[in-house]
């Protein structure tokens, strides 16, 4: 017998929430096979079985909060027993000859046999542990429950089956109109519990707002030259780097690294009464998912070329959308870039990520008339950029200089290549 425990997650994470059991009681599991998914403050983590055997006990239901090191399941040696209609039922006490003929005894025996048949049938049906428990509580036959999505019965399917089906009512005489009861409010609402991830996002954002002196400065970038360079080089770039596409994020990431080297306070954080100046360049790239914003980290951006950065961003974005990010993908960033432009944002004031000193915000590229000199106007592809920063660490002069460095490098991408 082997106990399945909540593994060590990360230094700052002490608990998680059972998101989904991937196995049910009685299922065969292999060594190293995923049996349950945990949702933590940062990522979803799949817990494996350390041994091969049968999942014989589940100690925490979906939605329960569990601490690191706590036992959440038990896997026993052996193999799962296949369900069989030929299996002999346990020997039951037979009614006496005198009672056998009585209607009450006959009905009791039939009810017992029906109950055993239903229980056996339910064991063969795919359902989550919480759905099975709810079905037992409500006396619902799982074989009569319809699933709303997929083949596995979930608690909401049981709840739906438990609701009484509407029946046609006989016609009634018309009654005077009455005020609607509170059961049918004219202003309906839906109350949902925040996911653990959303609760964490809310908590962290509020902490940043309350614990930093945050300020935002803006500038605008003429994207003409970098767009022309990308247009000329993108096909050759993709051909030389196994299909990796040349996007704008690698340009801004490289520009950010150059600016961080020039203004090291932007790559710092406060720890008590100390200023910690980071001499590494791990850049967080904000990615939107169904469960909220996550910020995976592209490590060592100062040591990577454009293709490596672009590929890392693509890989992390795919992992984020597939809920496959690991804790290592989320830890240790020194600076963050967020691109609201992909959603059509023209301008915003991004919120600093965690204990970092600043965050760079990119926005939509919009063609606007720009004065080239006092006599000429041209339509140019322009982007507003923003730097939100902690004024306790960074002065306005540094913030403006940092953003101006980003602007100059993007508008002159050949200089950016030299910086790399």
Coordinates of C-alpha atoms in Angstrom, one line a residue:
X1 CA 0.0 0.0 0.0
X2 CA 1.3 3.5 -0.9
X3 CA 0.0 6.9 0.3
X4 CA -0.4 9.6 -2.3
X5 CA 0.8 12.9 -0.8
X6 CA 0.7 16.5 -2.0
X7 CA 4.2 17.1 -3.2
X8 CA 6.5 20.1 -2.5
X9 CA 5.3 22.8 -4.9
X10 CA 7.5 25.9 -4.5
X11 CA 9.0 27.9 -1.7
X12 CA 6.1 30.2 -1.4
X13 CA 3.3 27.7 -2.1
X14 CA 2.1 25.7 0.9
X15 CA -1.3 24.4 -0.3
X16 CA -3.4 23.7 -3.4
X17 CA -6.9 22.9 -4.4
X18 CA -8.1 19.5 -5.8
X19 CA -9.0 20.5 -9.4
X20 CA -9.9 17.1 -10.9
X21 CA -9.4 13.5 -10.1
X22 CA -8.1 11.8 -13.2
X23 CA -8.7 8.3 -11.7
X24 CA -11.6 6.9 -9.6
X25 CA -11.6 4.4 -6.8
X26 CA -11.1 0.9 -8.2
X27 CA -9.1 2.1 -11.2
X28 CA -5.8 0.5 -12.1
X29 CA -2.9 3.0 -12.0
X30 CA 0.6 2.6 -13.3
X31 CA 3.8 3.9 -11.7
X32 CA 4.4 7.5 -12.7
X33 CA 0.8 7.9 -14.0
X34 CA -1.1 11.1 -13.3
X35 CA -4.0 10.5 -10.9
X36 CA -5.1 14.0 -9.7
X37 CA -4.7 17.6 -10.8
X38 CA -4.0 20.3 -8.2
X39 CA -4.6 24.0 -8.8
X40 CA -2.1 26.3 -7.0
X41 CA -1.6 30.0 -6.8
X42 CA 0.5 30.0 -10.0
X43 CA 0.0 26.8 -12.1
X44 CA -1.9 23.5 -12.2
X45 CA 0.2 20.5 -11.0
X46 CA -0.5 16.9 -11.8
X47 CA 0.3 14.4 -9.0
X48 CA 1.6 11.0 -10.0
X49 CA 1.4 7.6 -8.3
X50 CA 4.8 6.4 -7.1
X51 CA 3.7 2.7 -7.4
X52 CA 1.6 0.5 -9.7
X53 CA -1.6 -0.8 -8.2
X54 CA -5.3 0.0 -7.6
X55 CA -6.6 3.3 -6.4
X56 CA -8.5 2.1 -3.3
X57 CA -9.2 5.3 -1.4
X58 CA -9.6 9.0 -2.1
X59 CA -9.3 11.2 1.0
X60 CA -10.1 14.7 -0.6
X61 CA -12.8 15.7 -3.0
X62 CA -12.6 18.0 -5.9
X63 CA -12.7 21.6 -4.6
X64 CA -11.0 20.7 -1.3
X65 CA -7.9 22.7 -0.2
X66 CA -5.0 20.4 0.7
X67 CA -1.7 21.2 2.3
X68 CA 1.8 20.1 1.1
X69 CA 2.6 16.7 2.6
X70 CA -1.0 15.7 3.3
X71 CA -2.3 12.3 2.2
X72 CA -5.0 12.6 -0.5
X73 CA -5.3 9.0 -1.7
X74 CA -4.2 5.4 -1.2
X75 CA -2.9 3.0 -3.9
X76 CA -2.9 -0.7 -3.0
X77 CA -1.0 -3.6 -4.5
X78 CA -2.8 -5.7 -7.0
X79 CA -5.0 -5.3 -10.1
X80 CA -8.4 -3.9 -10.6
X81 CA -11.2 -6.5 -10.8
X82 CA -13.2 -6.2 -14.0
X83 CA -16.9 -5.8 -13.6
X84 CA -18.8 -9.0 -14.6
X85 CA -22.5 -9.8 -14.9
X86 CA -21.6 -13.4 -14.0
X87 CA -20.1 -12.4 -10.6
X88 CA -21.8 -14.3 -7.9
X89 CA -23.6 -12.0 -5.3
X90 CA -22.6 -12.4 -1.7
X91 CA -24.6 -15.0 0.1
X92 CA -27.7 -13.4 1.7
X93 CA -29.8 -14.6 4.5
X94 CA -32.8 -16.4 3.0
X95 CA -36.2 -15.8 4.4
X96 CA -37.8 -18.7 6.3
X97 CA -40.3 -20.9 4.5
X98 CA -43.0 -19.4 6.6
X99 CA -42.1 -15.9 5.6
X100 CA -41.2 -16.6 1.9
X101 CA -44.7 -16.6 0.8
X102 CA -45.6 -13.4 2.5
X103 CA -46.0 -10.3 0.1
X104 CA -43.8 -8.2 2.4
X105 CA -40.9 -10.6 2.3
X106 CA -41.2 -11.0 -1.5
X107 CA -41.1 -7.2 -2.0
X108 CA -38.2 -6.7 0.4
X109 CA -36.2 -9.3 -1.5
X110 CA -36.9 -7.8 -4.9
X111 CA -36.0 -4.3 -3.6
X112 CA -32.7 -5.6 -2.2
X113 CA -31.9 -7.3 -5.5
X114 CA -32.7 -4.2 -7.5
X115 CA -30.5 -2.1 -5.1
X116 CA -27.6 -4.5 -5.6
X117 CA -28.0 -4.5 -9.4
X118 CA -28.0 -0.7 -9.4
X119 CA -24.9 -0.5 -7.2
X120 CA -23.1 -2.9 -9.5
X121 CA -24.2 -0.9 -12.6
X122 CA -23.0 2.3 -11.0
X123 CA -19.6 0.9 -10.4
X124 CA -19.1 0.3 -14.1
X125 CA -20.2 3.9 -15.1
X126 CA -17.5 6.6 -15.5
X127 CA -18.1 9.3 -12.9
X128 CA -16.0 11.5 -10.7
X129 CA -15.8 10.6 -6.9
X130 CA -17.7 13.7 -6.0
X131 CA -20.5 12.8 -8.5
X132 CA -20.7 9.3 -7.1
X133 CA -21.0 10.6 -3.5
X134 CA -23.7 13.1 -4.6
X135 CA -25.6 10.3 -6.4
X136 CA -25.5 8.2 -3.3
X137 CA -26.8 11.1 -1.1
X138 CA -29.7 11.8 -3.5
X139 CA -30.5 8.2 -4.3
X140 CA -29.8 8.8 -8.1
X141 CA -29.1 5.9 -10.4
X142 CA -26.0 6.9 -12.4
X143 CA -27.1 4.9 -15.4
X144 CA -30.0 7.3 -15.8
X145 CA -27.8 10.4 -15.6
X146 CA -27.0 12.3 -18.8
X147 CA -23.6 14.0 -19.1
X148 CA -23.5 17.6 -20.3
X149 CA -20.0 17.4 -21.7
X150 CA -17.7 14.3 -22.3
X151 CA -18.3 10.8 -21.1
X152 CA -17.5 11.3 -17.4
X153 CA -20.5 12.1 -15.1
X154 CA -19.8 15.2 -13.0
X155 CA -21.6 16.6 -9.9
X156 CA -23.5 19.2 -12.1
X157 CA -24.9 16.3 -14.1
X158 CA -26.2 14.6 -11.0
X159 CA -27.7 17.8 -9.7
X160 CA -29.5 18.2 -13.1
X161 CA -30.9 14.7 -12.9
X162 CA -32.1 15.3 -9.3
X163 CA -34.3 18.3 -10.3
X164 CA -38.0 17.4 -10.7
X165 CA -39.1 17.4 -14.4
X166 CA -41.8 20.0 -15.2
X167 CA -45.2 18.5 -15.7
X168 CA -48.1 19.9 -17.6
X169 CA -50.5 21.6 -15.2
X170 CA -54.3 21.6 -15.6
X171 CA -55.8 24.8 -16.8
X172 CA -56.7 27.1 -13.9
X173 CA -59.1 30.0 -13.6
X174 CA -57.5 33.3 -14.2
X175 CA -56.5 35.0 -11.0
X176 CA -55.8 38.7 -10.3
X177 CA -52.2 39.7 -11.1
X178 CA -49.9 39.5 -8.0
X179 CA -46.4 40.8 -7.3
X180 CA -43.6 38.5 -8.3
X181 CA -42.1 36.6 -5.4
X182 CA -38.4 36.8 -4.5
X183 CA -38.0 33.3 -6.1
X184 CA -38.2 35.0 -9.5
X185 CA -36.5 38.3 -9.2
X186 CA -36.7 40.8 -12.1
X187 CA -33.0 41.4 -11.7
X188 CA -31.5 37.9 -11.9
X189 CA -27.9 37.3 -10.8
X190 CA -25.5 34.3 -11.0
X191 CA -23.2 33.8 -8.0
X192 CA -20.0 31.8 -8.7
X193 CA -17.1 31.0 -6.5
X194 CA -13.8 32.6 -7.6
X195 CA -11.3 30.1 -8.8
X196 CA -8.1 29.8 -6.7
X197 CA -6.2 31.4 -9.5
X198 CA -8.5 34.4 -9.8
X199 CA -8.4 34.8 -6.0
X200 CA -4.6 34.8 -6.1
X201 CA -4.5 37.3 -9.0
X202 CA -6.9 39.6 -7.1
X203 CA -4.8 39.3 -3.9
X204 CA -1.5 40.0 -5.6
X205 CA -2.7 43.0 -7.6
X206 CA -4.2 44.6 -4.5
X207 CA -0.9 44.0 -2.7
X208 CA 1.0 45.7 -5.5
X209 CA -1.4 48.7 -5.4
X210 CA -1.2 49.0 -1.6
X211 CA 2.6 48.4 -1.2
X212 CA 4.2 50.3 -4.0
X213 CA 4.3 53.9 -5.1
X214 CA 3.3 53.1 -8.7
X215 CA 3.4 55.7 -11.4
X216 CA 3.2 55.4 -15.2
X217 CA 5.0 57.2 -18.0
X218 CA 4.2 57.1 -21.7
X219 CA 5.9 57.5 -25.1
X220 CA 5.1 56.6 -28.7
X221 CA 7.1 54.6 -31.2
X222 CA 7.2 54.9 -34.9
X223 CA 7.1 51.2 -36.0
X224 CA 7.9 51.9 -39.7
X225 CA 11.5 50.7 -39.7
X226 CA 11.0 47.6 -37.6
X227 CA 8.0 46.6 -39.7
X228 CA 9.9 47.0 -42.9
X229 CA 12.9 45.0 -41.5
X230 CA 10.5 42.3 -40.4
X231 CA 8.8 42.2 -43.8
X232 CA 12.1 41.9 -45.6
X233 CA 13.5 39.2 -43.3
X234 CA 10.6 37.1 -42.0
X235 CA 10.6 34.5 -44.8
X236 CA 14.4 33.9 -44.6
X237 CA 14.2 34.0 -40.8
X238 CA 11.5 31.4 -40.8
X239 CA 13.4 29.2 -43.2
X240 CA 16.7 29.5 -41.3
X241 CA 15.1 28.7 -37.9
X242 CA 12.9 25.7 -38.5
X243 CA 9.6 27.5 -39.0
X244 CA 10.0 30.0 -36.1
X245 CA 8.3 33.2 -37.0
X246 CA 9.8 36.7 -36.5
X247 CA 7.4 38.7 -34.3
X248 CA 7.6 42.0 -32.5
X249 CA 8.0 40.5 -29.0
X250 CA 11.7 39.5 -29.7
X251 CA 12.5 43.1 -30.7
X252 CA 10.9 44.6 -27.6
X253 CA 12.5 41.9 -25.4
X254 CA 15.9 42.7 -26.7
X255 CA 15.3 46.4 -26.4
X256 CA 14.2 45.9 -22.8
X257 CA 17.4 44.0 -22.0
X258 CA 19.5 46.8 -23.5
X259 CA 17.5 49.4 -21.5
X260 CA 17.8 47.4 -18.3
X261 CA 21.5 47.3 -18.6
X262 CA 21.5 51.1 -19.1
X263 CA 19.1 51.7 -16.2
X264 CA 19.9 48.9 -13.7
X265 CA 17.5 50.3 -11.0
X266 CA 14.6 49.2 -13.3
X267 CA 15.9 45.6 -12.9
X268 CA 15.7 45.7 -9.1
X269 CA 13.4 45.2 -6.2
X270 CA 13.2 46.3 -2.5
X271 CA 13.8 43.7 0.2
X272 CA 13.2 45.3 3.6
X273 CA 15.7 48.1 3.7
X274 CA 17.9 46.7 0.9
X275 CA 17.8 47.4 -2.8
X276 CA 18.4 44.1 -4.7
X277 CA 20.0 44.9 -8.1
X278 CA 19.5 41.8 -10.4
X279 CA 22.3 41.1 -12.7
X280 CA 20.3 38.6 -14.8
X281 CA 17.6 39.2 -17.5
X282 CA 14.7 36.8 -17.1
X283 CA 11.8 38.6 -18.8
X284 CA 8.2 37.7 -18.0
X285 CA 5.8 37.7 -20.9
X286 CA 2.2 38.1 -19.9
X287 CA -0.1 35.5 -21.5
X288 CA -3.9 35.5 -21.3
X289 CA -5.7 32.2 -20.5
X290 CA -9.2 31.2 -19.8
X291 CA -8.4 31.2 -16.0
X292 CA -6.7 34.6 -16.1
X293 CA -3.4 36.3 -16.8
X294 CA -0.2 34.3 -16.2
X295 CA 3.4 35.4 -16.7
X296 CA 5.8 32.7 -17.7
X297 CA 9.5 33.6 -17.8
X298 CA 11.9 33.6 -20.8
X299 CA 15.2 32.9 -19.1
X300 CA 18.5 34.5 -19.9
X301 CA 17.3 36.8 -22.6
X302 CA 20.6 38.6 -22.8
X303 CA 22.2 35.3 -23.9
X304 CA 19.6 34.3 -26.5
X305 CA 19.2 35.4 -30.1
X306 CA 15.9 36.6 -31.7
X307 CA 14.9 33.1 -32.8
X308 CA 15.5 31.5 -29.4
X309 CA 13.4 34.2 -27.7
X310 CA 10.6 33.9 -30.2
X311 CA 10.5 30.1 -29.9
X312 CA 10.5 30.3 -26.1
X313 CA 7.6 32.7 -26.2
X314 CA 5.6 30.4 -28.5
X315 CA 6.4 27.3 -26.3
X316 CA 5.4 29.0 -23.1
X317 CA 2.2 30.4 -24.6
X318 CA 1.1 26.9 -25.8
X319 CA 1.9 25.5 -22.4
X320 CA -0.1 28.2 -20.7
X321 CA -3.2 27.6 -22.8
X322 CA -2.9 23.8 -22.3
X323 CA -2.4 24.3 -18.6
X324 CA 1.0 22.6 -18.8
X325 CA 3.1 25.3 -17.2
X326 CA 5.5 24.1 -14.5
X327 CA 6.4 26.1 -11.4
X328 CA 9.9 26.6 -12.9
X329 CA 8.3 28.4 -15.9
X330 CA 6.8 31.0 -13.5
X331 CA 9.6 31.6 -11.0
X332 CA 12.4 34.2 -10.9
X333 CA 11.4 36.9 -13.4
X334 CA 13.2 40.3 -13.1
X335 CA 11.1 42.4 -15.5
X336 CA 7.8 41.9 -17.4
X337 CA 6.3 42.9 -20.8
X338 CA 2.6 42.8 -21.5
X339 CA 1.0 43.4 -24.8
X340 CA -2.5 44.7 -24.6
X341 CA -2.4 45.6 -28.3
X342 CA -3.3 42.0 -29.3
X343 CA -6.7 42.7 -27.8
X344 CA -7.0 46.2 -29.4
X345 CA -5.9 48.3 -26.4
X346 CA -4.7 51.7 -27.5
X347 CA -3.3 52.8 -24.2
X348 CA -3.2 51.4 -20.6
X349 CA -1.4 51.7 -17.3
X350 CA -0.2 48.1 -16.6
X351 CA 0.2 47.0 -13.0
X352 CA 3.7 45.9 -11.8
X353 CA 4.2 42.2 -11.5
X354 CA 4.9 41.0 -7.9
X355 CA 8.0 42.5 -6.3
X356 CA 9.5 43.7 -9.6
X357 CA 10.3 47.4 -10.0
X358 CA 8.5 48.0 -13.4
X359 CA 6.5 46.6 -16.3
X360 CA 6.5 47.6 -20.0
X361 CA 3.2 47.8 -21.7
X362 CA 2.8 47.5 -25.5
X363 CA -0.3 48.5 -27.4
X364 CA -2.0 48.5 -30.8
X365 CA -0.2 49.7 -33.9
X366 CA -2.4 52.4 -35.4
X367 CA -1.7 54.4 -38.6
X368 CA -1.8 58.1 -37.7
X369 CA -0.6 61.3 -39.3
X370 CA 2.8 62.3 -38.0
X371 CA 4.7 65.6 -38.5
X372 CA 8.0 64.6 -40.1
X373 CA 9.2 68.2 -40.0
X374 CA 7.5 71.6 -40.1
X375 CA 6.5 71.2 -43.7
X376 CA 5.6 67.5 -44.0
X377 CA 3.1 65.1 -42.6
X378 CA 3.1 61.4 -43.2
X379 CA 0.8 58.5 -42.2
X380 CA 2.9 56.3 -39.9
X381 CA 2.3 53.0 -38.0
X382 CA 2.5 54.2 -34.4
X383 CA 2.4 52.4 -31.0
X384 CA 1.9 53.9 -27.6
X385 CA 4.2 52.3 -25.0
X386 CA 3.9 52.6 -21.2
X387 CA 6.2 52.0 -18.3
X388 CA 4.6 51.5 -14.9
X389 CA 7.2 51.7 -12.2
X390 CA 7.8 51.8 -8.4
X391 CA 8.6 55.4 -7.6
X392 CA 10.3 54.2 -4.4
X393 CA 13.1 52.7 -6.5
X394 CA 13.0 54.6 -9.8
X395 CA 12.9 58.3 -10.3
X396 CA 11.0 60.0 -13.2
X397 CA 14.2 60.8 -15.0
X398 CA 15.2 57.1 -15.1
X399 CA 11.7 56.0 -16.1
X400 CA 11.6 58.5 -19.0
X401 CA 15.1 57.6 -20.1
X402 CA 14.3 53.9 -20.0
X403 CA 11.3 54.3 -22.2
X404 CA 13.1 56.6 -24.5
X405 CA 15.8 54.0 -25.0
X406 CA 13.1 51.4 -25.9
X407 CA 11.7 53.9 -28.4
X408 CA 15.1 54.7 -30.0
X409 CA 16.0 51.0 -30.4
X410 CA 12.7 50.0 -32.0
X411 CA 12.8 52.9 -34.4
X412 CA 16.4 52.0 -35.3
X413 CA 16.4 48.2 -35.3
X414 CA 20.0 48.1 -36.7
X415 CA 21.2 49.6 -33.4
X416 CA 19.2 47.0 -31.6
X417 CA 21.1 44.3 -33.5
X418 CA 24.4 45.9 -32.4
X419 CA 23.2 45.9 -28.8
X420 CA 22.5 42.2 -29.0

